[in-house]
Amino acid sequence: MPDPTDSTTEAQPLKGEEAAQGSPHPGGKEDSCWSRLGLSRLSNWRTASFFLSLFLCLIVVFAFSFIIPCPVRPVYLRTWNHTFPLAATYDFLAITDANSDKVLDVLFVIKAPEGSLNISCVNQSLPTPCVFMSAVAGTNGETLWERPLAPEFHWAQCGLEGLGTVGAGCLLSHANQLTAVNHQSGEILWQLAHPPTFTSKLPVLSVPDLDNDGVSDLVLIGPGQAETRLVILSGKTGAQIGSEVVVDSDEASTHRLYTTAKGSHYVLLQKDSGVYAKALWKMAAQAKAGSEKSLKKDQGWEKKSSPESGEVLLYKSDSVQHVLRIAHGKKTSDLVVVTQGSVEAVKGDSLQSLWRTNISRLLSEPSLGHFNKDGTPDVVIEEDIGNGTKRVVILDGSTGGVLWEVNMWPRPNTPRPSAINTISSFSVFVLWGEMPSETNSSNSASEERFSYMLNPQYPSVLLEKSNIIDHIIAFKATLLERGRHACYIMLMGPQGEGLQGTVVLSKRKLKEDVPESRVLRLGVSPDEESDAEIKEAFDRLRFSKEV
C-alpha cells in the first residue's frame, strides 16, 4: 500500500522536503502568518514615510517661494531721451551702476539754472547758472540724483577706487575746487581747494595706498609755469600727502599709469621728444609720502633708466600723438605708439618693437576691439588718404597686418570708431561716415549722418543707418548689463563745448537699429546670404564685457 507521504512529496516536492526535514520551530504555520503580517506593516510604514517626506519637501519649496521670491528683472526702454533747455554740456559721460540694480547707469554734467529734480542754483547758494552732475537710470532714463556745484567745470573722472569710504566714486575739478562725489547717491565725500601752483589734467591716477589708511590714493598731474608737476592726495579724505613734485622740467602733453609685469607702477609722460616713464616709487620718495617702500620695483626697467633724470625712454619721436595699452590677460600688456606716420607696438617687458605699420595723417584717436579670435585686441584707426576720403583700417594687434579696411567720406562732428564685445570672442564695430553710392557719388554737405555696424563674421557687409541728429558732444557704445542690452549713449548740444542751448541725452539699443538699417555689400562673397539672414545674424548676437 503506497505511503501517503510519498504521494505528497511527489505532488509538492518542496513542501514534502520541508515536511521530511521537520519544521525548525513548533507551529510553523502560525509563524508564517505573523511574518506576512509584519511585512505588510513594514510596507505601510515605508509608504507613509515616503508621502510624509514628499509633503515636507513641498512645504519647504512653497515656503521659500514666498519668502525668497524670484528677482524681478528691470524693465528696459529700448530708447529714451532727456532734454534740457537753456543748458550747456561737456565732453563727459560715465557708465556705472548708480542704484545697485546690476544695470549700468549714465553720469553726465550740465550747466543750467535748475536741474531736473527742481534743485536750483539759488536755493543752494550758488552762482546762476551752476554745474550739475547728474545720474540717470540706464533702464528708463529716470533721474536718480543730481549734485549742484560751483561753476566753472573743468573735468570729471569716475570709477576711482577708494574715494571716501565707498568702493568707487567720481572726482570733479570745478571753479578752484576738487570735489569727490559718491556715484550711488551724489553725496559729497570730500571737497578741498585745488593746488594753486598748477592746472591738473586727466586722467587722475589711482595708486596703491601710500598713507596707510587702507584706501587707494590719487595722483594729479599737470603743467606748471614751464614744467610738469605732481601732487598725491589721500583717496579717503583728499588731504595732500607729502609735498608737490616737479616730475619733469618739460611740459608733458599727456600722461597715464602703466604697471609692468612685475607689478611696478610707472607714470608714462608724452613729451615733444618721445614717450618716457618714471617710477612711482621715485616720485613718492621725492614727495616724502612716507610709504614709498611698499611700492614694487622692476629691476629690468630700472636698469634702463637715465642716471640724470631717472626716466626710462620708451619711444623716441618728435611726432607722438597717442599711446595705447594692449592687455594680455590681467598682468602683462604691450604699448601701441601712434605717430604722424606710423603705428608701432612695443613689448611691455623688454621695450622691443613687435611690429610697425605706416599710416598717413590720423583723423581721430585710435580705438580697440576684437576682429579675430586670437584674444589680443586689434587697433582701429581712421586716416586721411586725400580727396576728401578717409580710410578705416583694423590692424591685427598681434602682427600689425591689415585685417579689414574700407574707404568712406568723413563727416564733421562724428564719433570715432567704437566696439562692443560679444560672447563669441569677437566685437561688433560701430563706425561713422558716409559710404559713396550710385545715388550719392560726391561728398555732400548734408546734415544727415550715417552710422555703420560691422560684424566680423560677415566682413563684406555693413549695416547702414541714417541719422538726423544735433551736434554730438560725447558718445559711448557700451553694455548696460552682462550678456545683454548693448546700446549707445549720445550727448548732444550746441556747437562748442560749454555753450548754452538745448542739450539732449539719449540712449538707443544697438539692435534697435538693425530693422531700420540698409544692408550694404562691400563685395561679392562666395556664400552670399540674403539681407534677412544678415540682419538675423545681428539679432542673434549676445554681448559680453570681456572677450
Coordinates of C-alpha atoms in Angstrom, one line a residue:
M1 CA 0.0 0.0 0.0
P2 CA 1.5 3.2 -1.1
D3 CA 2.8 5.7 1.6
P4 CA 0.7 8.9 1.7
T5 CA 3.8 10.9 2.4
D6 CA 5.4 9.8 -0.8
S7 CA 2.4 11.0 -2.7
T8 CA 2.5 14.4 -1.1
T9 CA 6.2 14.7 -1.8
E10 CA 5.8 13.8 -5.4
A11 CA 3.0 16.3 -6.0
Q12 CA 4.6 19.1 -4.0
P13 CA 8.3 18.3 -3.7
L14 CA 9.3 21.5 -1.8
K15 CA 6.6 21.1 0.8
G16 CA 7.4 17.4 1.1
E17 CA 11.1 18.2 1.7
E18 CA 10.2 20.7 4.4
A19 CA 7.9 18.1 6.0
A20 CA 10.5 15.4 5.9
Q21 CA 13.1 17.7 7.4
G22 CA 10.7 18.9 10.0
S23 CA 9.9 22.5 11.0
P24 CA 12.6 24.2 12.9
H25 CA 10.0 25.8 15.2
P26 CA 6.9 24.3 16.5
G27 CA 3.7 25.7 14.9
G28 CA 5.4 26.8 11.6
K29 CA 2.1 27.8 10.0
E30 CA 1.4 30.4 12.7
D31 CA 4.9 31.8 12.4
S32 CA 4.4 32.2 8.6
C33 CA 1.2 34.2 9.2
W34 CA 2.9 36.5 11.7
S35 CA 5.8 37.0 9.2
R36 CA 3.4 38.1 6.4
L37 CA 1.7 40.4 8.8
G38 CA 5.0 42.0 9.8
L39 CA 6.0 42.6 6.2
S40 CA 2.6 44.2 5.5
R41 CA 3.0 46.6 8.4
L42 CA 6.6 47.5 7.3
S43 CA 5.4 48.2 3.8
N44 CA 2.7 50.5 5.2
W45 CA 5.3 52.4 7.2
R46 CA 7.5 52.9 4.2
T47 CA 4.7 54.2 2.2
A48 CA 3.7 56.7 4.9
S49 CA 7.3 57.8 5.3
F50 CA 7.6 58.5 1.6
F51 CA 4.5 60.6 1.4
L52 CA 5.4 62.4 4.6
S53 CA 8.8 63.3 3.1
L54 CA 7.3 64.4 -0.1
F55 CA 4.8 66.6 1.8
L56 CA 7.5 68.2 3.8
C57 CA 9.6 68.9 0.7
L58 CA 6.6 70.6 -1.0
I59 CA 6.0 72.7 2.1
V60 CA 9.7 73.9 2.1
V61 CA 9.5 74.7 -1.7
F62 CA 6.3 76.7 -1.4
A63 CA 7.5 78.4 1.8
F64 CA 10.8 79.6 0.2
S65 CA 8.9 80.6 -3.0
F66 CA 7.1 83.2 -0.9
I67 CA 9.9 84.1 1.5
I68 CA 12.6 84.4 -1.2
P69 CA 10.7 85.4 -4.4
C70 CA 12.4 85.3 -7.8
P71 CA 14.2 88.5 -8.6
V72 CA 12.3 91.0 -10.8
R73 CA 14.2 91.8 -14.0
P74 CA 14.5 95.5 -14.7
V75 CA 12.0 96.9 -17.3
Y76 CA 14.0 98.4 -20.2
L77 CA 13.0 101.1 -22.6
R78 CA 14.6 100.5 -25.9
T79 CA 15.1 104.2 -26.3
W80 CA 14.8 107.2 -24.1
N81 CA 16.0 110.8 -24.1
H82 CA 16.3 113.7 -21.7
T83 CA 16.0 117.3 -22.9
F84 CA 17.4 120.3 -21.0
P85 CA 16.5 123.7 -22.5
L86 CA 18.9 126.6 -21.9
A87 CA 21.7 124.5 -20.7
A88 CA 25.4 123.8 -21.6
T89 CA 27.2 120.4 -21.5
Y90 CA 30.7 119.0 -21.7
D91 CA 32.6 116.0 -23.2
F92 CA 32.0 113.8 -20.3
L93 CA 30.0 110.5 -20.0
A94 CA 30.5 107.9 -17.3
I95 CA 28.8 104.4 -17.2
T96 CA 28.4 102.9 -13.7
D97 CA 25.8 101.2 -11.5
A98 CA 24.3 104.2 -9.6
N99 CA 21.3 102.4 -8.0
S100 CA 22.6 98.9 -7.3
D101 CA 20.2 97.1 -9.7
K102 CA 23.1 95.4 -11.5
V103 CA 22.3 97.5 -14.6
L104 CA 24.7 100.3 -15.5
D105 CA 23.6 103.9 -15.4
V106 CA 24.7 107.1 -17.1
L107 CA 26.5 110.1 -15.4
F108 CA 26.9 113.4 -17.1
V109 CA 27.4 117.1 -16.4
I110 CA 25.4 120.1 -17.5
K111 CA 25.4 123.8 -16.7
A112 CA 22.0 125.3 -16.0
P113 CA 20.0 127.5 -13.6
E114 CA 18.0 124.5 -12.4
G115 CA 18.2 120.7 -12.5
S116 CA 15.6 118.1 -13.5
L117 CA 14.7 117.4 -9.8
N118 CA 13.7 121.1 -9.2
I119 CA 17.0 121.8 -7.4
S120 CA 18.0 125.4 -8.3
C121 CA 21.4 127.1 -8.0
V122 CA 19.8 129.9 -6.0
N123 CA 18.4 127.5 -3.4
Q124 CA 21.9 126.0 -3.0
S125 CA 23.5 129.5 -2.6
L126 CA 25.5 129.0 -5.9
P127 CA 26.0 131.4 -8.8
T128 CA 23.5 131.0 -11.6
P129 CA 23.9 129.0 -13.8
C130 CA 25.8 126.4 -11.9
V131 CA 27.2 123.0 -12.6
F132 CA 25.0 119.9 -12.1
M133 CA 26.4 116.3 -12.1
S134 CA 23.5 114.0 -12.7
A135 CA 22.9 110.3 -12.8
V136 CA 20.1 108.7 -14.9
A137 CA 18.9 105.1 -14.9
G138 CA 20.2 103.1 -17.8
T139 CA 16.9 101.2 -17.9
N140 CA 14.4 104.1 -18.4
G141 CA 16.3 107.4 -18.2
E142 CA 14.8 108.4 -14.9
T143 CA 16.9 110.8 -12.9
L144 CA 18.4 109.1 -9.9
W145 CA 20.3 112.0 -8.3
E146 CA 21.9 115.3 -9.1
R147 CA 24.6 117.3 -7.4
P148 CA 24.8 121.1 -7.9
L149 CA 28.3 122.6 -7.7
A150 CA 30.0 125.9 -8.2
P151 CA 31.0 126.8 -11.8
E152 CA 33.1 126.6 -13.9
F153 CA 33.5 123.0 -14.9
H154 CA 37.0 121.8 -15.8
W155 CA 37.0 117.9 -15.8
A156 CA 35.5 114.9 -14.2
Q157 CA 36.5 111.2 -13.8
C158 CA 34.5 108.3 -12.3
G159 CA 35.5 104.8 -11.3
L160 CA 38.2 106.0 -8.9
E161 CA 38.8 103.4 -6.2
G162 CA 38.7 104.3 -2.5
L163 CA 37.1 107.8 -2.6
G164 CA 35.9 108.5 0.9
T165 CA 34.9 105.1 2.4
V166 CA 33.0 103.9 -0.7
G167 CA 34.3 101.4 -3.2
A168 CA 34.5 103.8 -6.1
G169 CA 33.3 107.4 -6.9
C170 CA 33.8 110.4 -9.1
L171 CA 36.2 113.3 -8.8
L172 CA 35.4 116.7 -10.3
S173 CA 37.5 119.8 -10.9
H174 CA 35.4 122.9 -10.9
A175 CA 35.9 126.6 -10.0
N176 CA 39.1 126.3 -7.9
Q177 CA 37.9 123.2 -6.1
L178 CA 38.2 119.4 -6.2
T179 CA 35.1 117.5 -5.2
A180 CA 34.7 113.8 -4.6
V181 CA 31.2 112.5 -5.1
N182 CA 29.6 109.2 -4.2
H183 CA 28.4 107.8 -7.6
Q184 CA 25.4 106.0 -6.0
S185 CA 23.9 108.9 -4.0
G186 CA 25.5 112.1 -5.3
E187 CA 26.7 112.9 -1.8
I188 CA 29.9 114.9 -1.4
L189 CA 32.6 112.7 0.1
W190 CA 35.1 115.5 0.5
Q191 CA 35.9 118.9 -1.0
L192 CA 39.0 121.0 -1.0
A193 CA 40.8 123.7 -2.8
H194 CA 42.8 122.7 -5.9
P195 CA 46.5 123.2 -5.6
P196 CA 47.2 126.7 -6.9
T197 CA 50.6 126.0 -8.5
F198 CA 49.5 124.0 -11.5
T199 CA 46.5 123.0 -13.6
S200 CA 45.7 119.3 -13.3
K201 CA 44.7 117.3 -16.4
L202 CA 43.0 114.0 -17.0
P203 CA 43.5 111.2 -16.2
V204 CA 43.6 111.1 -12.4
L205 CA 45.8 108.2 -11.4
S206 CA 44.5 105.7 -8.8
V207 CA 47.6 104.3 -7.0
P208 CA 48.2 101.9 -4.1
D209 CA 47.7 103.1 -0.5
L210 CA 50.6 105.5 0.4
D211 CA 49.3 106.9 3.7
N212 CA 48.4 103.5 5.4
D213 CA 44.7 104.2 5.8
G214 CA 43.6 101.1 3.9
V215 CA 42.3 103.1 0.9
S216 CA 43.8 103.7 -2.6
D217 CA 45.2 107.2 -3.1
L218 CA 45.2 109.6 -6.0
V219 CA 47.8 111.3 -8.2
L220 CA 47.1 114.6 -10.0
I221 CA 49.5 115.6 -12.8
G222 CA 49.5 118.8 -14.9
P223 CA 51.5 121.7 -16.2
G224 CA 53.0 124.3 -14.0
Q225 CA 54.7 127.5 -15.3
A226 CA 57.1 125.7 -17.5
E227 CA 57.3 122.2 -16.1
T228 CA 55.1 119.1 -15.2
R229 CA 54.0 118.9 -11.6
L230 CA 52.5 116.2 -9.5
V231 CA 50.6 116.0 -6.2
I232 CA 49.5 113.0 -4.2
L233 CA 46.1 113.1 -2.4
S234 CA 44.5 110.8 0.1
G235 CA 41.6 108.9 -1.5
K236 CA 39.8 108.8 1.8
T237 CA 40.0 112.4 2.9
G238 CA 41.5 114.4 -0.1
A239 CA 44.3 115.6 2.2
Q240 CA 47.7 116.2 0.4
I241 CA 50.3 113.5 1.1
G242 CA 53.8 114.9 1.2
S243 CA 54.8 117.9 -0.9
E244 CA 54.3 118.7 -4.6
V245 CA 56.9 117.3 -7.0
V246 CA 58.3 118.6 -10.2
V247 CA 58.1 115.5 -12.4
D248 CA 59.8 116.9 -15.4
S249 CA 61.4 120.2 -16.5
D250 CA 59.4 120.0 -19.7
E251 CA 55.6 120.1 -20.1
A252 CA 54.1 116.7 -20.8
S253 CA 51.1 116.8 -23.2
T254 CA 49.5 113.6 -21.8
H255 CA 50.2 111.0 -19.1
R256 CA 49.0 107.7 -18.0
L257 CA 49.7 105.0 -15.4
Y258 CA 51.4 101.8 -16.5
T259 CA 52.0 98.6 -14.4
T260 CA 54.8 96.3 -15.5
A261 CA 54.6 92.5 -15.4
K262 CA 56.3 92.5 -12.0
G263 CA 53.8 94.9 -10.5
S264 CA 55.8 98.1 -10.5
H265 CA 53.9 101.3 -11.2
Y266 CA 55.3 103.9 -13.7
V267 CA 53.9 107.2 -15.0
L268 CA 54.2 107.5 -18.7
L269 CA 54.8 111.0 -19.9
Q270 CA 54.3 112.0 -23.6
K271 CA 56.6 114.9 -24.4
D272 CA 57.8 116.6 -27.5
S273 CA 60.8 114.3 -27.8
G274 CA 59.0 111.0 -27.2
V275 CA 57.4 108.8 -24.5
Y276 CA 59.2 108.5 -21.1
A277 CA 58.4 106.6 -17.9
K278 CA 59.2 107.5 -14.3
A279 CA 58.8 105.1 -11.4
L280 CA 56.0 106.0 -9.0
W281 CA 58.2 104.9 -6.0
K282 CA 60.8 107.6 -7.0
M283 CA 58.2 110.3 -7.1
A284 CA 56.6 109.2 -3.8
A285 CA 60.1 109.3 -2.2
Q286 CA 60.7 112.8 -3.7
A287 CA 57.3 113.9 -2.2
K288 CA 58.2 112.3 1.1
A289 CA 54.9 110.4 1.0
G290 CA 56.2 108.0 3.7
S291 CA 55.2 104.6 2.2
E292 CA 57.2 104.5 -1.0
K293 CA 59.0 101.4 0.2
S294 CA 55.7 99.4 -0.1
L295 CA 55.7 100.1 -3.9
K296 CA 57.3 97.4 -6.0
K297 CA 60.4 97.9 -8.2
D298 CA 61.1 96.4 -11.6
Q299 CA 64.9 95.9 -11.9
G300 CA 64.6 95.3 -15.7
W301 CA 63.1 98.8 -16.2
E302 CA 65.4 100.4 -13.6
K303 CA 68.5 99.3 -15.5
K304 CA 67.1 101.3 -18.5
S305 CA 66.5 104.5 -16.5
S306 CA 68.7 107.6 -17.1
P307 CA 71.1 108.4 -14.2
E308 CA 70.4 112.1 -14.6
S309 CA 66.6 112.2 -14.9
G310 CA 65.6 108.8 -13.6
E311 CA 63.3 108.4 -16.6
V312 CA 63.1 105.4 -18.9
L313 CA 63.0 106.2 -22.6
L314 CA 60.2 104.1 -24.1
Y315 CA 59.9 105.6 -27.6
K316 CA 61.9 108.4 -29.2
S317 CA 59.9 110.5 -31.7
D318 CA 59.0 114.2 -32.1
S319 CA 55.5 113.4 -33.5
V320 CA 53.9 111.1 -30.9
Q321 CA 50.1 111.6 -30.9
H322 CA 48.6 108.7 -28.9
V323 CA 49.8 105.9 -26.6
L324 CA 47.5 102.9 -26.1
R325 CA 47.8 99.8 -23.9
I326 CA 47.1 96.4 -25.3
A327 CA 46.4 93.9 -22.4
H328 CA 47.4 90.3 -22.5
G329 CA 45.4 88.9 -19.5
K330 CA 45.5 90.8 -16.2
K331 CA 49.2 91.0 -15.6
T332 CA 51.0 91.7 -18.9
S333 CA 50.5 94.3 -21.6
D334 CA 52.1 96.0 -24.5
L335 CA 52.1 99.6 -25.7
V336 CA 50.9 100.9 -29.1
V337 CA 52.5 104.2 -30.0
V338 CA 50.8 106.3 -32.8
T339 CA 52.9 109.0 -34.5
Q340 CA 52.1 111.2 -37.5
G341 CA 53.4 108.4 -39.9
S342 CA 53.2 105.1 -38.1
V343 CA 51.6 102.8 -35.6
E344 CA 54.1 100.7 -33.6
A345 CA 53.6 98.1 -30.9
V346 CA 56.3 97.9 -28.2
K347 CA 56.7 94.9 -25.9
G348 CA 55.9 95.9 -22.3
D349 CA 58.7 93.9 -20.6
S350 CA 61.7 94.2 -23.0
L351 CA 60.6 97.5 -24.7
Q352 CA 61.4 95.9 -28.0
S353 CA 59.4 96.7 -31.1
L354 CA 56.9 94.0 -32.0
W355 CA 55.5 95.4 -35.3
R356 CA 55.3 98.7 -37.2
T357 CA 52.8 99.8 -39.8
N358 CA 53.0 103.1 -41.9
I359 CA 49.9 105.3 -42.0
S360 CA 49.0 108.8 -43.3
R361 CA 47.5 111.6 -41.3
L362 CA 45.4 110.4 -38.4
L363 CA 41.9 111.8 -38.1
S364 CA 40.8 110.5 -34.6
E365 CA 42.2 108.8 -31.6
P366 CA 42.6 105.0 -32.3
S367 CA 40.3 102.5 -30.5
L368 CA 40.5 98.8 -29.7
G369 CA 38.3 95.8 -30.5
H370 CA 38.4 92.2 -31.4
F371 CA 38.1 91.4 -35.1
N372 CA 39.6 88.0 -34.9
K373 CA 39.5 85.4 -32.1
D374 CA 43.2 85.3 -31.0
G375 CA 42.4 87.1 -27.7
T376 CA 44.6 90.1 -28.5
P377 CA 42.8 93.5 -29.0
D378 CA 43.1 94.8 -32.5
V379 CA 43.7 98.5 -33.4
V380 CA 41.1 100.6 -35.3
I381 CA 42.4 103.8 -37.0
E382 CA 40.9 106.5 -39.2
E383 CA 43.4 108.1 -41.6
D384 CA 43.1 110.8 -44.2
I385 CA 44.0 109.5 -47.7
G386 CA 43.2 112.7 -49.6
N387 CA 40.4 113.8 -52.0
G388 CA 38.0 114.2 -49.1
T389 CA 38.2 110.5 -48.2
K390 CA 39.1 108.6 -45.1
R391 CA 40.3 105.0 -44.7
V392 CA 39.1 103.0 -41.8
V393 CA 41.6 100.2 -41.0
I394 CA 41.6 97.4 -38.4
L395 CA 45.1 96.3 -37.7
D396 CA 45.9 92.9 -36.1
G397 CA 47.0 93.6 -32.5
S398 CA 49.5 90.6 -32.7
T399 CA 51.2 91.3 -36.1
G400 CA 50.2 94.7 -37.3
G401 CA 48.7 93.3 -40.5
V402 CA 45.6 94.7 -42.1
L403 CA 42.5 92.6 -41.1
W404 CA 39.9 94.8 -42.6
E405 CA 39.6 98.2 -44.4
V406 CA 37.1 100.4 -46.1
N407 CA 37.2 103.9 -47.7
M408 CA 34.4 106.4 -46.9
W409 CA 33.8 110.1 -46.7
P410 CA 34.4 111.8 -43.3
R411 CA 31.6 113.7 -41.8
P412 CA 32.2 116.6 -39.4
N413 CA 31.3 116.1 -35.7
T414 CA 31.0 112.3 -35.8
P415 CA 32.4 110.0 -33.1
R416 CA 35.5 107.9 -33.5
P417 CA 35.1 104.1 -34.1
S418 CA 34.0 102.0 -31.1
A419 CA 33.4 98.3 -30.4
I420 CA 31.3 96.2 -28.1
N421 CA 32.5 92.6 -27.3
T422 CA 30.4 89.5 -27.8
I423 CA 30.4 86.1 -26.1
S424 CA 31.7 84.7 -29.4
S425 CA 35.2 86.2 -28.8
F426 CA 34.9 89.0 -31.4
S427 CA 33.5 92.6 -31.3
V428 CA 30.8 94.4 -33.2
F429 CA 32.3 97.7 -34.5
V430 CA 30.4 101.0 -34.8
L431 CA 31.7 103.3 -37.5
W432 CA 30.7 106.8 -38.6
G433 CA 31.0 108.5 -42.0
E434 CA 29.3 108.1 -45.4
M435 CA 29.8 105.4 -48.0
P436 CA 29.7 106.5 -51.6
S437 CA 26.8 105.1 -53.6
E438 CA 25.2 105.3 -57.0
T439 CA 22.7 107.8 -55.8
N440 CA 25.3 109.9 -53.9
S441 CA 28.6 109.8 -55.7
S442 CA 30.1 113.0 -54.3
N443 CA 30.9 114.2 -50.8
S444 CA 27.9 116.4 -49.9
A445 CA 27.5 118.9 -47.1
S446 CA 24.2 117.3 -45.9
E447 CA 23.4 117.4 -42.2
E448 CA 22.5 113.7 -42.4
R449 CA 25.0 111.4 -40.7
F450 CA 25.4 107.7 -41.2
S451 CA 26.5 105.0 -38.7
Y452 CA 27.6 101.6 -39.7
M453 CA 27.8 98.3 -37.8
L454 CA 30.4 95.7 -38.8
N455 CA 30.1 92.0 -37.7
P456 CA 33.4 90.3 -38.3
Q457 CA 31.5 87.1 -39.3
Y458 CA 30.4 89.0 -42.4
P459 CA 33.4 91.2 -43.3
S460 CA 32.0 92.1 -46.7
V461 CA 28.7 93.6 -45.2
L462 CA 27.9 96.7 -43.3
L463 CA 24.6 97.8 -41.8
E464 CA 24.0 101.4 -42.7
K465 CA 21.7 103.6 -40.5
S466 CA 20.8 107.2 -41.5
N467 CA 20.7 109.7 -38.6
I468 CA 19.4 113.2 -38.4
I469 CA 21.0 114.4 -35.1
D470 CA 22.2 117.6 -33.5
H471 CA 25.8 118.4 -32.6
I472 CA 27.4 115.4 -30.8
I473 CA 29.3 116.4 -27.7
A474 CA 30.0 112.9 -26.3
F475 CA 29.3 109.3 -27.5
K476 CA 29.7 105.9 -25.9
A477 CA 28.8 102.4 -27.3
T478 CA 28.6 100.2 -24.2
L479 CA 26.9 97.2 -22.5
L480 CA 24.5 98.1 -19.7
E481 CA 24.0 94.5 -18.4
R482 CA 26.1 91.4 -18.6
G483 CA 25.3 89.4 -21.8
R484 CA 22.5 91.8 -22.9
H485 CA 21.4 95.3 -23.7
A486 CA 24.2 96.7 -25.9
C487 CA 23.4 100.3 -26.7
Y488 CA 24.9 103.7 -27.4
I489 CA 24.6 106.8 -25.3
M490 CA 24.7 110.1 -27.0
L491 CA 25.1 113.6 -25.5
M492 CA 24.2 116.4 -27.9
G493 CA 24.2 120.2 -27.5
P494 CA 25.2 123.5 -29.1
Q495 CA 28.3 123.6 -31.3
G496 CA 31.2 124.3 -28.9
E497 CA 31.6 122.7 -25.5
G498 CA 30.0 124.7 -22.7
L499 CA 27.9 127.0 -24.9
Q500 CA 24.3 127.5 -23.9
G501 CA 21.4 126.0 -25.9
T502 CA 19.3 122.8 -25.9
V503 CA 21.0 119.7 -24.5
V504 CA 19.7 116.2 -25.2
L505 CA 20.9 113.0 -23.6
S506 CA 19.6 109.8 -25.4
K507 CA 20.0 106.1 -25.2
R508 CA 19.3 103.7 -28.1
K509 CA 19.5 99.9 -28.0
L510 CA 22.0 98.7 -30.7
K511 CA 19.8 96.0 -32.1
E512 CA 17.0 98.6 -32.5
D513 CA 18.9 99.9 -35.5
V514 CA 19.0 96.6 -37.2
P515 CA 15.5 96.6 -38.8
E516 CA 15.9 100.2 -39.9
S517 CA 19.3 99.7 -41.4
R518 CA 20.2 99.0 -45.0
V519 CA 22.4 96.1 -45.8
L520 CA 25.4 97.5 -47.7
R521 CA 27.6 95.0 -49.5
L522 CA 31.3 95.8 -50.0
G523 CA 32.0 93.0 -52.4
V524 CA 30.7 89.6 -53.6
S525 CA 31.2 86.8 -51.0
P526 CA 31.3 83.1 -52.2
D527 CA 28.3 82.2 -49.9
E528 CA 26.2 85.3 -50.2
E529 CA 23.4 85.5 -47.6
S530 CA 20.2 87.3 -48.0
D531 CA 19.6 90.7 -46.3
A532 CA 17.1 89.0 -43.9
E533 CA 19.8 86.4 -42.9
I534 CA 22.4 89.1 -42.3
K535 CA 20.0 91.0 -40.0
E536 CA 19.0 87.9 -38.2
A537 CA 22.7 87.1 -37.5
F538 CA 23.0 90.6 -35.9
D539 CA 19.9 89.9 -33.8
R540 CA 21.2 86.6 -32.5
L541 CA 24.4 88.2 -31.1
R542 CA 25.0 88.0 -27.4
F543 CA 27.3 90.6 -25.8
S544 CA 29.9 90.5 -23.1
K545 CA 32.1 93.0 -21.2
E546 CA 35.2 90.9 -21.9
V547 CA 36.3 88.6 -24.7

